[in-house]
mmCIF file of C-alpha atoms and ligand atoms in Angstrom:
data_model
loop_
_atom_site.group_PDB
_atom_site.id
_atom_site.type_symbol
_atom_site.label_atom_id
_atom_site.label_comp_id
_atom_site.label_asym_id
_atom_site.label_seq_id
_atom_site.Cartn_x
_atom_site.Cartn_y
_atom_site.Cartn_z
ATOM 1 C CA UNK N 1 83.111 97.236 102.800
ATOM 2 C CA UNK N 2 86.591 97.553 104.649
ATOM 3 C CA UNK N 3 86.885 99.498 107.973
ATOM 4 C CA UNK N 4 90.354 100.229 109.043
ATOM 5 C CA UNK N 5 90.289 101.418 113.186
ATOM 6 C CA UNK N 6 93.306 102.572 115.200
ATOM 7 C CA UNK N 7 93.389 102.044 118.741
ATOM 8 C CA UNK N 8 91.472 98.567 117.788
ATOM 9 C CA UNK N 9 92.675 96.598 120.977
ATOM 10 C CA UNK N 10 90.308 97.448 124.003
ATOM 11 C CA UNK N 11 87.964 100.293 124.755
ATOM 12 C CA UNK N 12 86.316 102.611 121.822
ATOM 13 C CA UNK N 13 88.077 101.105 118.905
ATOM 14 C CA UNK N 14 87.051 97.332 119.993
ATOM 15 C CA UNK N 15 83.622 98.691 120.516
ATOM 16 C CA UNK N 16 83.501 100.086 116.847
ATOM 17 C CA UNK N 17 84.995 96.897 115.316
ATOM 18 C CA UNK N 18 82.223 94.879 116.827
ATOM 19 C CA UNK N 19 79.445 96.607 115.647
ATOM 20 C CA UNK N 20 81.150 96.908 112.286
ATOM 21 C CA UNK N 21 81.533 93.371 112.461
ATOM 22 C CA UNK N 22 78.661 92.240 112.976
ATOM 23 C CA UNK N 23 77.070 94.216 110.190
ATOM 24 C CA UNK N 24 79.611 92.547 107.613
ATOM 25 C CA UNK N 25 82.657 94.698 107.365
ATOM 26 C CA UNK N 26 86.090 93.411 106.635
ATOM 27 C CA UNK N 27 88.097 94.479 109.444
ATOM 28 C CA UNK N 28 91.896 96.481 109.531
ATOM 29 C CA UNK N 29 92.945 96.363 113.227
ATOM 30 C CA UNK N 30 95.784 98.098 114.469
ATOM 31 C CA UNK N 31 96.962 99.230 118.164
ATOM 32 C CA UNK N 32 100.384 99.478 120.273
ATOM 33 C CA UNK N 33 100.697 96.229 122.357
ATOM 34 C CA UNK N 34 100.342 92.813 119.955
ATOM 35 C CA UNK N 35 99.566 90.625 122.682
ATOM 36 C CA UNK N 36 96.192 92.463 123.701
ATOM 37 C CA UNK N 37 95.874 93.391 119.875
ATOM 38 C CA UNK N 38 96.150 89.499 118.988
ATOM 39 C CA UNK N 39 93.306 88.655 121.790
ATOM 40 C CA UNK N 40 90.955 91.287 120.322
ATOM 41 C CA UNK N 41 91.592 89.498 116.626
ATOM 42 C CA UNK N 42 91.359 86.391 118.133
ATOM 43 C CA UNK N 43 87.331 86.985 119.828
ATOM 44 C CA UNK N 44 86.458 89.243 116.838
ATOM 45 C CA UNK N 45 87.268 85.981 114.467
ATOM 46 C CA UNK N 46 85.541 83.562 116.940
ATOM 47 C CA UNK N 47 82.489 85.722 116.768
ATOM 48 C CA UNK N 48 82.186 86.973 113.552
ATOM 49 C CA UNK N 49 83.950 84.265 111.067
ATOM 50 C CA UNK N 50 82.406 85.243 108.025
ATOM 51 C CA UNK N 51 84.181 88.373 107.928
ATOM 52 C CA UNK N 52 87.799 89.129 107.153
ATOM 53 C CA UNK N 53 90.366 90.288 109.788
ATOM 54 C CA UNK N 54 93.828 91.532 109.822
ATOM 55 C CA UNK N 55 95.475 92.928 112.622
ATOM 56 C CA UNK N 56 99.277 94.375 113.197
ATOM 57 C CA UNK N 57 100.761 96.556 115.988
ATOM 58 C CA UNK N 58 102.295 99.384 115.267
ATOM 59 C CA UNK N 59 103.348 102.441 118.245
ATOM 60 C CA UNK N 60 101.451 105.347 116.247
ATOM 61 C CA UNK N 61 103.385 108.030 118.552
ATOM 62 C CA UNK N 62 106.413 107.310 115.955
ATOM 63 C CA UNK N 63 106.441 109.159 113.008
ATOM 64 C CA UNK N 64 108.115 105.633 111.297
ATOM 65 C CA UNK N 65 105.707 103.446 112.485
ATOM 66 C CA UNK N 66 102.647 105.557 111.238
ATOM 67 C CA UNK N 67 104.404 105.371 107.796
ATOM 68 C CA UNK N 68 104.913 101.550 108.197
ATOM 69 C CA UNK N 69 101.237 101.085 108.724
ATOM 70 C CA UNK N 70 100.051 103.324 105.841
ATOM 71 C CA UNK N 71 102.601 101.088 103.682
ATOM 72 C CA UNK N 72 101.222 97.937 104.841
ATOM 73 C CA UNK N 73 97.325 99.251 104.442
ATOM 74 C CA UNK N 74 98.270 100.458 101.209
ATOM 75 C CA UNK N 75 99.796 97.036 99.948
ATOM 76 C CA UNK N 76 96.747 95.438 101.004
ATOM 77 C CA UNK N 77 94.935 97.409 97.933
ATOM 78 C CA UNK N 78 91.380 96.874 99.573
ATOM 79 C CA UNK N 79 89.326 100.109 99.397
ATOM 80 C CA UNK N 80 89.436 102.643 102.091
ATOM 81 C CA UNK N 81 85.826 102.519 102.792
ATOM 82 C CA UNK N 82 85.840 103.916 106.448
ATOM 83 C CA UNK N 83 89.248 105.110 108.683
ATOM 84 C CA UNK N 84 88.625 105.796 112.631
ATOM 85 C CA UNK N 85 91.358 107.742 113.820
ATOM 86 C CA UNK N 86 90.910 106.386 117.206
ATOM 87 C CA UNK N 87 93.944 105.341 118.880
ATOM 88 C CA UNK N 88 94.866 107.930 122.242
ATOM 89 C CA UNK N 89 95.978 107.741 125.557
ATOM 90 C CA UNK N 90 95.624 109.872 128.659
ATOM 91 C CA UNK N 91 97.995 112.001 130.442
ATOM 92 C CA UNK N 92 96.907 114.657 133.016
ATOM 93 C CA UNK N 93 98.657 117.602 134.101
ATOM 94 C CA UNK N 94 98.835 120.943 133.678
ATOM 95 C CA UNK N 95 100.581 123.411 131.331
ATOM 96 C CA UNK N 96 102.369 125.003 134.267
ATOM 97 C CA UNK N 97 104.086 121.985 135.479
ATOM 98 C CA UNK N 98 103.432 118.903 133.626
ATOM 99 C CA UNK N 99 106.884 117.094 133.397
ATOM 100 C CA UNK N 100 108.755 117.948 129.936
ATOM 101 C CA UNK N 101 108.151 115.745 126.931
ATOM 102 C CA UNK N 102 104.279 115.575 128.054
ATOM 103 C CA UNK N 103 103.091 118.184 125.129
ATOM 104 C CA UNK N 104 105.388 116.416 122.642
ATOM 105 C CA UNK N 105 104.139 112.809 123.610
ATOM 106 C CA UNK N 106 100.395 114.027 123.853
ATOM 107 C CA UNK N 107 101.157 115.328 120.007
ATOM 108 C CA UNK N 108 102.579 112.328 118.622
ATOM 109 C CA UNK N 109 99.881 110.098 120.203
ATOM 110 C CA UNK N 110 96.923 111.668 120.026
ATOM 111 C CA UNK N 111 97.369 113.975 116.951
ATOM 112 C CA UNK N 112 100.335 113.438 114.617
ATOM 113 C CA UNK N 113 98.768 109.776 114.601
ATOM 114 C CA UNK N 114 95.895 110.532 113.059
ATOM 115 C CA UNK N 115 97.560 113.298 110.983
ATOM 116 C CA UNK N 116 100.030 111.435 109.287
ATOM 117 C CA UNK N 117 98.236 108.495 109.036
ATOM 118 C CA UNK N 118 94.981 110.453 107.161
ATOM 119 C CA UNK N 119 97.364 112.285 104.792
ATOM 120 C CA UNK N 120 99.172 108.273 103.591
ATOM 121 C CA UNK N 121 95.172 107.126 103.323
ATOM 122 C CA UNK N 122 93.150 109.825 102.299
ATOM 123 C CA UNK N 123 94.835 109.998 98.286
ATOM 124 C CA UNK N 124 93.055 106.813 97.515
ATOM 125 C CA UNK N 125 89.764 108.039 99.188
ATOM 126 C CA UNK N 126 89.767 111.029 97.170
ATOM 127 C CA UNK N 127 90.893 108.932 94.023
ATOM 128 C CA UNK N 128 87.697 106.836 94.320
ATOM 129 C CA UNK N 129 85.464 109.337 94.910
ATOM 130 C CA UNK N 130 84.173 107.956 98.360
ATOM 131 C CA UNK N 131 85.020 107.310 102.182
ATOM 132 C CA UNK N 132 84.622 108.288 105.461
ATOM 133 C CA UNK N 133 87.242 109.948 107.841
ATOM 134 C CA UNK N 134 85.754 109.504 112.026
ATOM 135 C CA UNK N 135 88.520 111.691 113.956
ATOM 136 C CA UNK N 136 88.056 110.775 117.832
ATOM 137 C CA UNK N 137 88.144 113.910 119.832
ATOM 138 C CA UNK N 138 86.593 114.948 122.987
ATOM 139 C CA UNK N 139 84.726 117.232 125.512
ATOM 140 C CA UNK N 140 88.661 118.497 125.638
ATOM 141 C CA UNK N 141 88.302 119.244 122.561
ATOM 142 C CA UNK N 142 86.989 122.657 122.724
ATOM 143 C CA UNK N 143 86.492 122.539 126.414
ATOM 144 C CA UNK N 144 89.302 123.604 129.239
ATOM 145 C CA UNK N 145 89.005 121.581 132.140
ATOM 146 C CA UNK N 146 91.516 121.420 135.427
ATOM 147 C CA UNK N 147 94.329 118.733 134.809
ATOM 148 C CA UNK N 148 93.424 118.614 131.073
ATOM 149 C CA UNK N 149 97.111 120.422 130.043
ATOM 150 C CA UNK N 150 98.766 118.728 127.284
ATOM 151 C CA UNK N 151 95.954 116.150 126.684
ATOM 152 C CA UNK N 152 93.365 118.656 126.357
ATOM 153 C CA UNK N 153 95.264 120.804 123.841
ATOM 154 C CA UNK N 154 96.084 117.815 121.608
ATOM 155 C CA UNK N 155 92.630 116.991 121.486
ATOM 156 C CA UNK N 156 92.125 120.478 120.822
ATOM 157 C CA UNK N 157 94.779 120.076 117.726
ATOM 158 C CA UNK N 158 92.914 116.859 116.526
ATOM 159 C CA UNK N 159 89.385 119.098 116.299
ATOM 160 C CA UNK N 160 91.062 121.569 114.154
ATOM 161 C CA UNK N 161 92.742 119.123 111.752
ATOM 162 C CA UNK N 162 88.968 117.475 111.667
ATOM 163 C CA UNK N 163 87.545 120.844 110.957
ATOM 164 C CA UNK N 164 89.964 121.771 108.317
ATOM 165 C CA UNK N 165 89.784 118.537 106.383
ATOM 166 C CA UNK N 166 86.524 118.255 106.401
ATOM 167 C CA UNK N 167 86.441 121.904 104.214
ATOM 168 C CA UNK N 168 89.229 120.040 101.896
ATOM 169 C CA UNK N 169 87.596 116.509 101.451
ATOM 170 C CA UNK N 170 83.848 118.030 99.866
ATOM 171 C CA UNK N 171 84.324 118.430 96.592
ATOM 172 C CA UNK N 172 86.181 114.823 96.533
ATOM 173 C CA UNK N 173 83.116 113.154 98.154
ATOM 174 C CA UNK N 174 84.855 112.118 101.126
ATOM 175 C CA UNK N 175 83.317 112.545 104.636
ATOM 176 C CA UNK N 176 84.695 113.891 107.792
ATOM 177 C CA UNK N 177 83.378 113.546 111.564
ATOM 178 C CA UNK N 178 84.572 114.795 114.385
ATOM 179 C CA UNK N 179 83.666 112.802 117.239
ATOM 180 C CA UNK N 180 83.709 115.186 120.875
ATOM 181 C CA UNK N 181 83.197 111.986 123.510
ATOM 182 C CA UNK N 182 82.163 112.731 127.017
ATOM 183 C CA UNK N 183 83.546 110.149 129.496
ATOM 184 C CA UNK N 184 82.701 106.530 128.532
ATOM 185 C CA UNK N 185 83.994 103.670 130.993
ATOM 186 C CA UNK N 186 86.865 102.231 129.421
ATOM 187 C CA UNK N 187 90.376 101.255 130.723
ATOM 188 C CA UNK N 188 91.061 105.030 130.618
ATOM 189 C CA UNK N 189 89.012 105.326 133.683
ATOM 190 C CA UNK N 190 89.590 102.245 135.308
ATOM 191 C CA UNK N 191 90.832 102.988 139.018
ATOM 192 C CA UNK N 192 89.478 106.508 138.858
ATOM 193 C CA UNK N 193 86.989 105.209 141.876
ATOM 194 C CA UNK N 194 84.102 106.381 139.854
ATOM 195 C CA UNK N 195 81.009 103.657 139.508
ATOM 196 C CA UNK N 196 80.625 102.232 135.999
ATOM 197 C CA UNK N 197 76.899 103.482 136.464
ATOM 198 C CA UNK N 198 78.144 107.212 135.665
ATOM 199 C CA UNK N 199 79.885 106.720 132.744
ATOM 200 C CA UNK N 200 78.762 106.064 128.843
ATOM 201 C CA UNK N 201 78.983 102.729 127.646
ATOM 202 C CA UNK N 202 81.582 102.604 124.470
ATOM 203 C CA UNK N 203 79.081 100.700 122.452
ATOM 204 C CA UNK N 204 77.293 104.168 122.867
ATOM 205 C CA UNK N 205 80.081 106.101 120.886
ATOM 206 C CA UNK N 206 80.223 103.245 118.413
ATOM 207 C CA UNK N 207 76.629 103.142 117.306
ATOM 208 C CA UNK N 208 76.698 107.041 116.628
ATOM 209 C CA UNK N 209 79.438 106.602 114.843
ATOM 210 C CA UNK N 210 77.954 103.359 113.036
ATOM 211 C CA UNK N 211 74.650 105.253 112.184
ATOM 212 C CA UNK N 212 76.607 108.619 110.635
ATOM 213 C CA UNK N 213 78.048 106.127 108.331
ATOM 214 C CA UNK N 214 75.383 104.807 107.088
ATOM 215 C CA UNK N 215 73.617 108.295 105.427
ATOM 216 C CA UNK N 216 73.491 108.721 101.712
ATOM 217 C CA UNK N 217 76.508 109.890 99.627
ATOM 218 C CA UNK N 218 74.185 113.827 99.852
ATOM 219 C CA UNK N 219 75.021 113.996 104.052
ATOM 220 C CA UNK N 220 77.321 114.139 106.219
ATOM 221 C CA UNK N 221 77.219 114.053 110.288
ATOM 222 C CA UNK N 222 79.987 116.658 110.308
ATOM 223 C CA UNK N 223 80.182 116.619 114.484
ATOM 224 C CA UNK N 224 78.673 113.986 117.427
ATOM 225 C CA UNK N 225 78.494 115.471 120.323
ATOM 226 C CA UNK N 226 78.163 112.661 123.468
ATOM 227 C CA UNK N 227 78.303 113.023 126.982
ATOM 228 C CA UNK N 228 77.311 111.134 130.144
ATOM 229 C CA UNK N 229 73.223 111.512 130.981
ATOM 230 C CA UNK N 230 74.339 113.077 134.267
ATOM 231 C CA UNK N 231 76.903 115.196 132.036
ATOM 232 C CA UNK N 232 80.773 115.814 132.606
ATOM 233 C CA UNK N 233 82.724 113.793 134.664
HETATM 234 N N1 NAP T 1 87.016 106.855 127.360
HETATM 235 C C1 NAP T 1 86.691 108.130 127.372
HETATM 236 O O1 NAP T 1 86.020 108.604 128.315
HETATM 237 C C2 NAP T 1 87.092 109.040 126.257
HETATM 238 C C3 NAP T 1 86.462 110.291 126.141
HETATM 239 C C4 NAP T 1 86.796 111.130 125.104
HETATM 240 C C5 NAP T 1 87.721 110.733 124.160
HETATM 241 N N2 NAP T 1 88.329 109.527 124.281
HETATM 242 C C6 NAP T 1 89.307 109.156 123.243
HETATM 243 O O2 NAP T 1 88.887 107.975 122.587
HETATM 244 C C7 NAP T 1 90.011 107.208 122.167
HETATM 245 C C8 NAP T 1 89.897 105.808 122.743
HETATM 246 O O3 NAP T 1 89.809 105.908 124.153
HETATM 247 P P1 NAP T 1 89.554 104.644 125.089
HETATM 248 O O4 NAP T 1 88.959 105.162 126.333
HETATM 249 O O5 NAP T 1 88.897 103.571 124.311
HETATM 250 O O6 NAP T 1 91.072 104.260 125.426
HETATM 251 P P2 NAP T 1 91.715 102.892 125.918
HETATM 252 O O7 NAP T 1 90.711 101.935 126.423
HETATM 253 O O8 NAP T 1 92.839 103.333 126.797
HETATM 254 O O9 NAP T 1 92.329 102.313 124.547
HETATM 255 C C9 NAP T 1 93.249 103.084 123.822
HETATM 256 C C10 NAP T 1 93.564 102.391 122.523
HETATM 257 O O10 NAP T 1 94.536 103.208 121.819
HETATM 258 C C11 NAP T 1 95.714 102.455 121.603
HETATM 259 N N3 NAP T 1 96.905 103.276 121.702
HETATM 260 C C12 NAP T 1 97.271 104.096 122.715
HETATM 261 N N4 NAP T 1 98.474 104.644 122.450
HETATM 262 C C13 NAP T 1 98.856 104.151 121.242
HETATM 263 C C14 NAP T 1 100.011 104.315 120.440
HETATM 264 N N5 NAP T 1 101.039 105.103 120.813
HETATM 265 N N6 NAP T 1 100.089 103.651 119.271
HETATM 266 C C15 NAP T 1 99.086 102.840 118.882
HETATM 267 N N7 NAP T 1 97.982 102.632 119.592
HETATM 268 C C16 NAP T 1 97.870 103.281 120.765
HETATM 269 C C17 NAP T 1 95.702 101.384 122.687
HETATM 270 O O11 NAP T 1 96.523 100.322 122.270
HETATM 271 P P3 NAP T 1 97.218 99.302 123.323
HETATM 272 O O12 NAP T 1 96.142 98.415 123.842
HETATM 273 O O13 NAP T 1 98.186 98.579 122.488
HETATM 274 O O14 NAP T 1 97.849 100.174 124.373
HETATM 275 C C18 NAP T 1 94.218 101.040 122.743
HETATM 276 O O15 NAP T 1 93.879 100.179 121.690
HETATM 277 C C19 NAP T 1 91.239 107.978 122.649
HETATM 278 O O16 NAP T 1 91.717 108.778 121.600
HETATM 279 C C20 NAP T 1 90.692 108.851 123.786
HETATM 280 O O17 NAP T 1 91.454 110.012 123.968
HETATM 281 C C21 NAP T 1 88.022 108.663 125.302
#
């Protein structure tokens, strides 16, 4: 079984290609910067070296790179078992003042990604009659929160494209999840001064999202909802 995760590098995505990993999937790693992208390849393949990895960087903000890595995934002909539309960054600010170009960068990262990227994929999921599309949203997702601006409504945008293929992608056997993530400690929270001790672990995210894919063909986890014991951050 093939798992193909954006945002593969560090944080979520690195969690959810080690437990994939370790339960036997063939791994399709992709994230911006090759040099941390590399290093994750490089300790997945020490670990785990019965499995097969392949890793390339591509900036999934640009329209042309998205279509470069569909291309490439595509050429590969392996079978789109699993795709977690991961990959995201952080901005905050707010709509009344955020500096211009924040909504459009916000867009391209967090939701045109994942967008474009489903629409090259998901015609050979729906040609073999199976697959499973994990779209990584957020509390900000359908929660308004001070500083959240253009980050917030992207992840807002990502929920609805979730929502809306999930509808399309039932009669053609494929399954959607929308993941809404509370704060887990990753590099996105690095320097916020908070203690580890508050936050989710990412290994959390990735076993829900490990355990929805493992149901029968007859369910699907249609939304995880995760947040911090001690709730939002
Ligand atoms: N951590 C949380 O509390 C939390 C909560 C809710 C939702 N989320 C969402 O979960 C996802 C992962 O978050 P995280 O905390 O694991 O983040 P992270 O540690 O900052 O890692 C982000 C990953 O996305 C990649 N990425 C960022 N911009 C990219 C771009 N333009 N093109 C390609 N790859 C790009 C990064 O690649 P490089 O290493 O190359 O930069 C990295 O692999 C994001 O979508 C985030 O919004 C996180």
């Amino acid at each position: 079984m093939n798992i193909i995760i954006t945002g593969a590098s560090r944080g979520f995505g690195k969690a959810i290609a080690e437990l994939f990993a370790a339960n036997g999937y063939d791994l399709y790693l992709t994230s911006r910067n090759e040099v941390t992208l590399y290093k994750a390849m490089e300790d997945l393949t020490t670990r785990f070296p019965e499995i097969k990895i392949k890793a390339r960087a591509f900036d999934l903000s640009k329209r042309e790179q998205v279509n470069s890595l569909g291309n490439w995934l595509l050429g590969l002909d392996i079978s789109i078992d699993i795709l977690v539309n991961n990959a995201g960054s952080f901005e905050p600010g707010s709509v009344y003042n955020e500096p211009e170009g924040t909504m459009e960068n916000m867009m391209n990262t967090n939701f045109y990604s994942a967008y474009h990227l489903t629409r090259a994929l998901v015609p050979a999921m729906m040609e073999q009659r199976s697959g499973h599309i994990f779209n990584m949203c957020s509390i900000a997702s359908f929660q308004a929160y001070k500083n959240g601006g253009a980050y917030s409504i992207s992840k807002f945008a990502l929920a609805g494209f979730s929502k809306n293929l999930r509808e399309e992608m039932k009669p053609f056997a494929v399954k959607v999840t929308t993941v809404y993530s509370g704060a887990a400690y990753t590099d996105s929270w690095a320097g916020s001064g908070i203690e580890a001790q508050r936050f989710m672990k990412a290994e959390d995210v990735a076993q829900m999202i490990f355990a929805a894919s493992q149901l029968s063909a007859r369910a699907c986890v249609e939304d995880i909802i995760l947040r911090p014991q001690l709730g939002d951050i």
